[in-house]
């Protein structure tokens, strides 16, 4: 499997390229975005961050993993991008 760590996602705005606007923690097989957190509670901003990565890269699936959860299964959240072209 190919895994890219800290994958930079350039953003284009009004003809200007911003090379380091976003950074994906892990990108697996150029398909699955994985964001890693260690927080007491996942918040809306964490889900929105993954969804932004999915939309900008036109990826369909994201995984948000919180390592602070008592059990790992409680810290796993799957996020789907319904706008994949």
PDB file of N, CA and C in Angstrom:
ATOM      1  N   UNK A   1       0.840  -1.181   0.000  1.00  0.00           N
ATOM      2  CA  UNK A   1       0.000   0.000   0.000  1.00  0.00           C
ATOM      3  C   UNK A   1       0.876   1.232   0.000  1.00  0.00           C
ATOM      4  N   UNK A   2       0.450   2.234  -0.716  1.00  0.00           N
ATOM      5  CA  UNK A   2       1.198   3.489  -0.676  1.00  0.00           C
ATOM      6  C   UNK A   2       0.572   4.406   0.375  1.00  0.00           C
ATOM      7  N   UNK A   3       1.419   4.958   1.196  1.00  0.00           N
ATOM      8  CA  UNK A   3       0.976   5.885   2.236  1.00  0.00           C
ATOM      9  C   UNK A   3       1.860   7.120   2.179  1.00  0.00           C
ATOM     10  N   UNK A   4       1.227   8.272   2.059  1.00  0.00           N
ATOM     11  CA  UNK A   4       1.961   9.539   2.087  1.00  0.00           C
ATOM     12  C   UNK A   4       1.700  10.207   3.431  1.00  0.00           C
ATOM     13  N   UNK A   5       2.767  10.633   4.080  1.00  0.00           N
ATOM     14  CA  UNK A   5       2.658  11.299   5.379  1.00  0.00           C
ATOM     15  C   UNK A   5       2.723  12.807   5.188  1.00  0.00           C
ATOM     16  N   UNK A   6       1.908  13.520   5.948  1.00  0.00           N
ATOM     17  CA  UNK A   6       1.871  14.980   5.910  1.00  0.00           C
ATOM     18  C   UNK A   6       1.819  15.502   4.477  1.00  0.00           C
ATOM     19  N   UNK A   7       0.867  14.975   3.731  1.00  0.00           N
ATOM     20  CA  UNK A   7       0.682  15.326   2.322  1.00  0.00           C
ATOM     21  C   UNK A   7       0.163  16.756   2.194  1.00  0.00           C
ATOM     22  N   UNK A   8       0.924  17.595   1.497  1.00  0.00           N
ATOM     23  CA  UNK A   8       0.515  18.978   1.282  1.00  0.00           C
ATOM     24  C   UNK A   8      -0.573  19.044   0.227  1.00  0.00           C
ATOM     25  N   UNK A   9      -1.566  19.869   0.478  1.00  0.00           N
ATOM     26  CA  UNK A   9      -2.674  20.065  -0.464  1.00  0.00           C
ATOM     27  C   UNK A   9      -2.682  21.526  -0.893  1.00  0.00           C
ATOM     28  N   UNK A  10      -2.203  21.819  -2.087  1.00  0.00           N
ATOM     29  CA  UNK A  10      -2.240  23.204  -2.544  1.00  0.00           C
ATOM     30  C   UNK A  10      -3.674  23.658  -2.807  1.00  0.00           C
ATOM     31  N   UNK A  11      -3.902  24.939  -2.629  1.00  0.00           N
ATOM     32  CA  UNK A  11      -5.210  25.533  -2.877  1.00  0.00           C
ATOM     33  C   UNK A  11      -5.021  26.678  -3.853  1.00  0.00           C
ATOM     34  N   UNK A  12      -5.946  26.792  -4.800  1.00  0.00           N
ATOM     35  CA  UNK A  12      -5.915  27.885  -5.765  1.00  0.00           C
ATOM     36  C   UNK A  12      -7.045  28.847  -5.435  1.00  0.00           C
ATOM     37  N   UNK A  13      -6.684  30.124  -5.289  1.00  0.00           N
ATOM     38  CA  UNK A  13      -7.688  31.140  -4.986  1.00  0.00           C
ATOM     39  C   UNK A  13      -7.392  32.384  -5.808  1.00  0.00           C
ATOM     40  N   UNK A  14      -8.333  32.740  -6.670  1.00  0.00           N
ATOM     41  CA  UNK A  14      -8.196  33.922  -7.524  1.00  0.00           C
ATOM     42  C   UNK A  14      -6.881  33.908  -8.295  1.00  0.00           C
ATOM     43  N   UNK A  15      -6.541  32.740  -8.829  1.00  0.00           N
ATOM     44  CA  UNK A  15      -5.345  32.608  -9.642  1.00  0.00           C
ATOM     45  C   UNK A  15      -4.048  32.481  -8.868  1.00  0.00           C
ATOM     46  N   UNK A  16      -4.126  32.472  -7.553  1.00  0.00           N
ATOM     47  CA  UNK A  16      -2.930  32.354  -6.716  1.00  0.00           C
ATOM     48  C   UNK A  16      -2.896  30.960  -6.109  1.00  0.00           C
ATOM     49  N   UNK A  17      -1.745  30.333  -6.196  1.00  0.00           N
ATOM     50  CA  UNK A  17      -1.568  28.994  -5.620  1.00  0.00           C
ATOM     51  C   UNK A  17      -0.967  29.128  -4.222  1.00  0.00           C
ATOM     52  N   UNK A  18      -1.656  28.553  -3.245  1.00  0.00           N
ATOM     53  CA  UNK A  18      -1.160  28.507  -1.868  1.00  0.00           C
ATOM     54  C   UNK A  18      -0.704  27.078  -1.613  1.00  0.00           C
ATOM     55  N   UNK A  19       0.616  26.857  -1.656  1.00  0.00           N
ATOM     56  CA  UNK A  19       1.159  25.502  -1.588  1.00  0.00           C
ATOM     57  C   UNK A  19       0.957  24.808  -0.250  1.00  0.00           C
ATOM     58  N   UNK A  20       1.010  25.527   0.838  1.00  0.00           N
ATOM     59  CA  UNK A  20       0.946  24.876   2.146  1.00  0.00           C
ATOM     60  C   UNK A  20      -0.308  25.264   2.919  1.00  0.00           C
ATOM     61  N   UNK A  21      -1.413  25.413   2.201  1.00  0.00           N
ATOM     62  CA  UNK A  21      -2.655  25.807   2.852  1.00  0.00           C
ATOM     63  C   UNK A  21      -3.209  24.698   3.744  1.00  0.00           C
ATOM     64  N   UNK A  22      -3.125  23.462   3.263  1.00  0.00           N
ATOM     65  CA  UNK A  22      -3.646  22.322   4.014  1.00  0.00           C
ATOM     66  C   UNK A  22      -2.647  21.175   3.993  1.00  0.00           C
ATOM     67  N   UNK A  23      -2.691  20.377   5.056  1.00  0.00           N
ATOM     68  CA  UNK A  23      -1.795  19.228   5.163  1.00  0.00           C
ATOM     69  C   UNK A  23      -2.588  18.037   5.702  1.00  0.00           C
ATOM     70  N   UNK A  24      -2.565  16.943   4.951  1.00  0.00           N
ATOM     71  CA  UNK A  24      -3.249  15.708   5.353  1.00  0.00           C
ATOM     72  C   UNK A  24      -2.263  14.875   6.165  1.00  0.00           C
ATOM     73  N   UNK A  25      -2.688  14.369   7.316  1.00  0.00           N
ATOM     74  CA  UNK A  25      -1.793  13.535   8.131  1.00  0.00           C
ATOM     75  C   UNK A  25      -1.328  12.315   7.348  1.00  0.00           C
ATOM     76  N   UNK A  26      -2.272  11.531   6.818  1.00  0.00           N
ATOM     77  CA  UNK A  26      -1.943  10.349   6.023  1.00  0.00           C
ATOM     78  C   UNK A  26      -2.903  10.251   4.841  1.00  0.00           C
ATOM     79  N   UNK A  27      -2.353   9.911   3.683  1.00  0.00           N
ATOM     80  CA  UNK A  27      -3.162   9.647   2.504  1.00  0.00           C
ATOM     81  C   UNK A  27      -2.814   8.245   2.022  1.00  0.00           C
ATOM     82  N   UNK A  28      -3.784   7.341   2.061  1.00  0.00           N
ATOM     83  CA  UNK A  28      -3.554   5.938   1.726  1.00  0.00           C
ATOM     84  C   UNK A  28      -4.076   5.657   0.312  1.00  0.00           C
ATOM     85  N   UNK A  29      -3.181   5.117  -0.526  1.00  0.00           N
ATOM     86  CA  UNK A  29      -3.522   4.712  -1.888  1.00  0.00           C
ATOM     87  C   UNK A  29      -4.178   5.833  -2.700  1.00  0.00           C
ATOM     88  N   UNK A  30      -3.827   7.076  -2.403  1.00  0.00           N
ATOM     89  CA  UNK A  30      -4.407   8.228  -3.101  1.00  0.00           C
ATOM     90  C   UNK A  30      -5.937   8.221  -3.035  1.00  0.00           C
ATOM     91  N   UNK A  31      -6.494   7.598  -1.980  1.00  0.00           N
ATOM     92  CA  UNK A  31      -7.950   7.471  -1.873  1.00  0.00           C
ATOM     93  C   UNK A  31      -8.512   7.820  -0.510  1.00  0.00           C
ATOM     94  N   UNK A  32      -7.825   7.408   0.554  1.00  0.00           N
ATOM     95  CA  UNK A  32      -8.377   7.539   1.901  1.00  0.00           C
ATOM     96  C   UNK A  32      -7.565   8.556   2.696  1.00  0.00           C
ATOM     97  N   UNK A  33      -8.258   9.578   3.191  1.00  0.00           N
ATOM     98  CA  UNK A  33      -7.647  10.609   4.026  1.00  0.00           C
ATOM     99  C   UNK A  33      -7.762  10.168   5.481  1.00  0.00           C
ATOM    100  N   UNK A  34      -6.640  10.183   6.194  1.00  0.00           N
ATOM    101  CA  UNK A  34      -6.657   9.833   7.615  1.00  0.00           C
ATOM    102  C   UNK A  34      -6.114  11.010   8.416  1.00  0.00           C
ATOM    103  N   UNK A  35      -6.930  11.491   9.345  1.00  0.00           N
ATOM    104  CA  UNK A  35      -6.514  12.565  10.243  1.00  0.00           C
ATOM    105  C   UNK A  35      -6.394  11.995  11.640  1.00  0.00           C
ATOM    106  N   UNK A  36      -5.280  12.265  12.283  1.00  0.00           N
ATOM    107  CA  UNK A  36      -4.975  11.739  13.607  1.00  0.00           C
ATOM    108  C   UNK A  36      -5.098  12.842  14.649  1.00  0.00           C
ATOM    109  N   UNK A  37      -5.793  12.539  15.730  1.00  0.00           N
ATOM    110  CA  UNK A  37      -5.987  13.494  16.817  1.00  0.00           C
ATOM    111  C   UNK A  37      -5.724  12.808  18.148  1.00  0.00           C
ATOM    112  N   UNK A  38      -5.386  13.615  19.128  1.00  0.00           N
ATOM    113  CA  UNK A  38      -5.318  13.172  20.513  1.00  0.00           C
ATOM    114  C   UNK A  38      -5.973  14.268  21.332  1.00  0.00           C
ATOM    115  N   UNK A  39      -7.295  14.205  21.389  1.00  0.00           N
ATOM    116  CA  UNK A  39      -8.079  15.236  22.077  1.00  0.00           C
ATOM    117  C   UNK A  39      -9.102  14.550  22.974  1.00  0.00           C
ATOM    118  N   UNK A  40      -9.532  15.257  24.009  1.00  0.00           N
ATOM    119  CA  UNK A  40     -10.521  14.667  24.914  1.00  0.00           C
ATOM    120  C   UNK A  40     -11.823  14.372  24.203  1.00  0.00           C
ATOM    121  N   UNK A  41     -12.186  15.228  23.265  1.00  0.00           N
ATOM    122  CA  UNK A  41     -13.452  15.060  22.564  1.00  0.00           C
ATOM    123  C   UNK A  41     -13.317  15.578  21.134  1.00  0.00           C
ATOM    124  N   UNK A  42     -13.779  14.789  20.176  1.00  0.00           N
ATOM    125  CA  UNK A  42     -13.788  15.274  18.797  1.00  0.00           C
ATOM    126  C   UNK A  42     -14.857  16.351  18.676  1.00  0.00           C
ATOM    127  N   UNK A  43     -14.506  17.407  17.988  1.00  0.00           N
ATOM    128  CA  UNK A  43     -15.428  18.527  17.803  1.00  0.00           C
ATOM    129  C   UNK A  43     -15.771  18.687  16.331  1.00  0.00           C
ATOM    130  N   UNK A  44     -16.743  19.497  16.091  1.00  0.00           N
ATOM    131  CA  UNK A  44     -17.198  19.728  14.720  1.00  0.00           C
ATOM    132  C   UNK A  44     -16.053  20.171  13.808  1.00  0.00           C
ATOM    133  N   UNK A  45     -15.159  21.001  14.321  1.00  0.00           N
ATOM    134  CA  UNK A  45     -14.042  21.500  13.520  1.00  0.00           C
ATOM    135  C   UNK A  45     -13.165  20.358  13.002  1.00  0.00           C
ATOM    136  N   UNK A  46     -13.023  19.287  13.774  1.00  0.00           N
ATOM    137  CA  UNK A  46     -12.224  18.138  13.344  1.00  0.00           C
ATOM    138  C   UNK A  46     -12.879  17.436  12.153  1.00  0.00           C
ATOM    139  N   UNK A  47     -14.204  17.282  12.214  1.00  0.00           N
ATOM    140  CA  UNK A  47     -14.934  16.666  11.103  1.00  0.00           C
ATOM    141  C   UNK A  47     -14.881  17.560   9.862  1.00  0.00           C
ATOM    142  N   UNK A  48     -15.017  18.867  10.073  1.00  0.00           N
ATOM    143  CA  UNK A  48     -14.972  19.808   8.954  1.00  0.00           C
ATOM    144  C   UNK A  48     -13.598  19.820   8.293  1.00  0.00           C
ATOM    145  N   UNK A  49     -12.551  19.647   9.090  1.00  0.00           N
ATOM    146  CA  UNK A  49     -11.196  19.591   8.539  1.00  0.00           C
ATOM    147  C   UNK A  49     -11.053  18.413   7.582  1.00  0.00           C
ATOM    148  N   UNK A  50     -11.533  17.244   7.992  1.00  0.00           N
ATOM    149  CA  UNK A  50     -11.454  16.060   7.133  1.00  0.00           C
ATOM    150  C   UNK A  50     -12.299  16.260   5.885  1.00  0.00           C
ATOM    151  N   UNK A  51     -13.496  16.793   6.050  1.00  0.00           N
ATOM    152  CA  UNK A  51     -14.365  17.017   4.904  1.00  0.00           C
ATOM    153  C   UNK A  51     -13.750  18.008   3.917  1.00  0.00           C
ATOM    154  N   UNK A  52     -13.062  19.017   4.409  1.00  0.00           N
ATOM    155  CA  UNK A  52     -12.365  19.968   3.531  1.00  0.00           C
ATOM    156  C   UNK A  52     -11.290  19.256   2.727  1.00  0.00           C
ATOM    157  N   UNK A  53     -10.506  18.411   3.373  1.00  0.00           N
ATOM    158  CA  UNK A  53      -9.479  17.639   2.663  1.00  0.00           C
ATOM    159  C   UNK A  53     -10.111  16.754   1.588  1.00  0.00           C
ATOM    160  N   UNK A  54     -11.211  16.107   1.943  1.00  0.00           N
ATOM    161  CA  UNK A  54     -11.886  15.224   0.994  1.00  0.00           C
ATOM    162  C   UNK A  54     -12.362  16.005  -0.227  1.00  0.00           C
ATOM    163  N   UNK A  55     -12.954  17.148   0.012  1.00  0.00           N
ATOM    164  CA  UNK A  55     -13.496  17.941  -1.098  1.00  0.00           C
ATOM    165  C   UNK A  55     -12.395  18.540  -1.965  1.00  0.00           C
ATOM    166  N   UNK A  56     -11.356  19.072  -1.338  1.00  0.00           N
ATOM    167  CA  UNK A  56     -10.274  19.676  -2.117  1.00  0.00           C
ATOM    168  C   UNK A  56      -9.538  18.654  -2.973  1.00  0.00           C
ATOM    169  N   UNK A  57      -9.372  17.447  -2.446  1.00  0.00           N
ATOM    170  CA  UNK A  57      -8.645  16.410  -3.181  1.00  0.00           C
ATOM    171  C   UNK A  57      -9.538  15.491  -3.980  1.00  0.00           C
ATOM    172  N   UNK A  58     -10.851  15.729  -3.909  1.00  0.00           N
ATOM    173  CA  UNK A  58     -11.832  14.881  -4.577  1.00  0.00           C
ATOM    174  C   UNK A  58     -11.685  13.411  -4.151  1.00  0.00           C
ATOM    175  N   UNK A  59     -11.473  13.220  -2.849  1.00  0.00           N
ATOM    176  CA  UNK A  59     -11.391  11.882  -2.273  1.00  0.00           C
ATOM    177  C   UNK A  59     -12.768  11.508  -1.724  1.00  0.00           C
ATOM    178  N   UNK A  60     -13.069  10.216  -1.684  1.00  0.00           N
ATOM    179  CA  UNK A  60     -14.401   9.808  -1.246  1.00  0.00           C
ATOM    180  C   UNK A  60     -14.501   9.483   0.235  1.00  0.00           C
ATOM    181  N   UNK A  61     -13.403   9.023   0.835  1.00  0.00           N
ATOM    182  CA  UNK A  61     -13.487   8.512   2.200  1.00  0.00           C
ATOM    183  C   UNK A  61     -12.414   9.093   3.110  1.00  0.00           C
ATOM    184  N   UNK A  62     -12.827   9.411   4.332  1.00  0.00           N
ATOM    185  CA  UNK A  62     -11.892   9.892   5.335  1.00  0.00           C
ATOM    186  C   UNK A  62     -12.085   9.142   6.637  1.00  0.00           C
ATOM    187  N   UNK A  63     -11.017   9.052   7.388  1.00  0.00           N
ATOM    188  CA  UNK A  63     -11.059   8.445   8.708  1.00  0.00           C
ATOM    189  C   UNK A  63     -10.492   9.436   9.703  1.00  0.00           C
ATOM    190  N   UNK A  64     -11.245   9.702  10.741  1.00  0.00           N
ATOM    191  CA  UNK A  64     -10.797  10.573  11.817  1.00  0.00           C
ATOM    192  C   UNK A  64     -10.530   9.659  13.012  1.00  0.00           C
ATOM    193  N   UNK A  65      -9.291   9.667  13.491  1.00  0.00           N
ATOM    194  CA  UNK A  65      -8.907   8.767  14.574  1.00  0.00           C
ATOM    195  C   UNK A  65      -8.467   9.588  15.780  1.00  0.00           C
ATOM    196  N   UNK A  66      -9.143   9.358  16.906  1.00  0.00           N
ATOM    197  CA  UNK A  66      -8.796  10.034  18.150  1.00  0.00           C
ATOM    198  C   UNK A  66      -8.158   9.015  19.097  1.00  0.00           C
ATOM    199  N   UNK A  67      -6.878   9.188  19.356  1.00  0.00           N
ATOM    200  CA  UNK A  67      -6.152   8.248  20.209  1.00  0.00           C
ATOM    201  C   UNK A  67      -6.377   8.491  21.701  1.00  0.00           C
ATOM    202  N   UNK A  68      -7.133   9.521  22.036  1.00  0.00           N
ATOM    203  CA  UNK A  68      -7.407   9.797  23.442  1.00  0.00           C
ATOM    204  C   UNK A  68      -8.624   9.016  23.944  1.00  0.00           C
ATOM    205  N   UNK A  69      -9.368   8.380  23.053  1.00  0.00           N
ATOM    206  CA  UNK A  69     -10.556   7.607  23.450  1.00  0.00           C
ATOM    207  C   UNK A  69     -10.150   6.428  24.331  1.00  0.00           C
ATOM    208  N   UNK A  70     -11.035   6.067  25.247  1.00  0.00           N
ATOM    209  CA  UNK A  70     -10.754   4.949  26.155  1.00  0.00           C
ATOM    210  C   UNK A  70     -10.521   3.657  25.378  1.00  0.00           C
ATOM    211  N   UNK A  71     -11.327   3.442  24.354  1.00  0.00           N
ATOM    212  CA  UNK A  71     -11.144   2.298  23.460  1.00  0.00           C
ATOM    213  C   UNK A  71     -11.012   2.848  22.044  1.00  0.00           C
ATOM    214  N   UNK A  72     -10.108   2.302  21.284  1.00  0.00           N
ATOM    215  CA  UNK A  72      -9.835   2.823  19.947  1.00  0.00           C
ATOM    216  C   UNK A  72     -11.092   2.851  19.081  1.00  0.00           C
ATOM    217  N   UNK A  73     -11.935   1.826  19.197  1.00  0.00           N
ATOM    218  CA  UNK A  73     -13.154   1.789  18.372  1.00  0.00           C
ATOM    219  C   UNK A  73     -14.054   2.996  18.637  1.00  0.00           C
ATOM    220  N   UNK A  74     -13.983   3.556  19.840  1.00  0.00           N
ATOM    221  CA  UNK A  74     -14.779   4.739  20.159  1.00  0.00           C
ATOM    222  C   UNK A  74     -14.179   6.011  19.561  1.00  0.00           C
ATOM    223  N   UNK A  75     -12.921   5.938  19.167  1.00  0.00           N
ATOM    224  CA  UNK A  75     -12.251   7.096  18.594  1.00  0.00           C
ATOM    225  C   UNK A  75     -12.166   7.070  17.078  1.00  0.00           C
ATOM    226  N   UNK A  76     -12.805   6.094  16.426  1.00  0.00           N
ATOM    227  CA  UNK A  76     -12.788   5.983  14.967  1.00  0.00           C
ATOM    228  C   UNK A  76     -14.070   6.540  14.380  1.00  0.00           C
ATOM    229  N   UNK A  77     -13.930   7.465  13.459  1.00  0.00           N
ATOM    230  CA  UNK A  77     -15.096   8.037  12.779  1.00  0.00           C
ATOM    231  C   UNK A  77     -14.832   8.047  11.279  1.00  0.00           C
ATOM    232  N   UNK A  78     -15.749   7.486  10.517  1.00  0.00           N
ATOM    233  CA  UNK A  78     -15.652   7.457   9.058  1.00  0.00           C
ATOM    234  C   UNK A  78     -16.443   8.630   8.508  1.00  0.00           C
ATOM    235  N   UNK A  79     -15.869   9.307   7.519  1.00  0.00           N
ATOM    236  CA  UNK A  79     -16.507  10.466   6.923  1.00  0.00           C
ATOM    237  C   UNK A  79     -16.512  10.256   5.402  1.00  0.00           C
ATOM    238  N   UNK A  80     -17.683  10.446   4.798  1.00  0.00           N
ATOM    239  CA  UNK A  80     -17.824  10.253   3.356  1.00  0.00           C
ATOM    240  C   UNK A  80     -18.036  11.592   2.669  1.00  0.00           C
ATOM    241  N   UNK A  81     -17.468  11.701   1.500  1.00  0.00           N
ATOM    242  CA  UNK A  81     -17.626  12.897   0.666  1.00  0.00           C
ATOM    243  C   UNK A  81     -18.671  12.587  -0.394  1.00  0.00           C
ATOM    244  N   UNK A  82     -19.825  13.188  -0.276  1.00  0.00           N
ATOM    245  CA  UNK A  82     -20.911  12.926  -1.227  1.00  0.00           C
ATOM    246  C   UNK A  82     -20.726  13.703  -2.533  1.00  0.00           C
ATOM    247  N   UNK A  83     -19.711  14.567  -2.593  1.00  0.00           N
ATOM    248  CA  UNK A  83     -19.490  15.397  -3.769  1.00  0.00           C
ATOM    249  C   UNK A  83     -18.411  14.866  -4.706  1.00  0.00           C
ATOM    250  N   UNK A  84     -18.031  13.605  -4.567  1.00  0.00           N
ATOM    251  CA  UNK A  84     -16.965  13.045  -5.410  1.00  0.00           C
ATOM    252  C   UNK A  84     -17.446  13.020  -6.853  1.00  0.00           C
ATOM    253  N   UNK A  85     -16.571  13.512  -7.737  1.00  0.00           N
ATOM    254  CA  UNK A  85     -16.894  13.528  -9.170  1.00  0.00           C
ATOM    255  C   UNK A  85     -16.340  12.324  -9.847  1.00  0.00           C
TER     256      UNK A  85
END
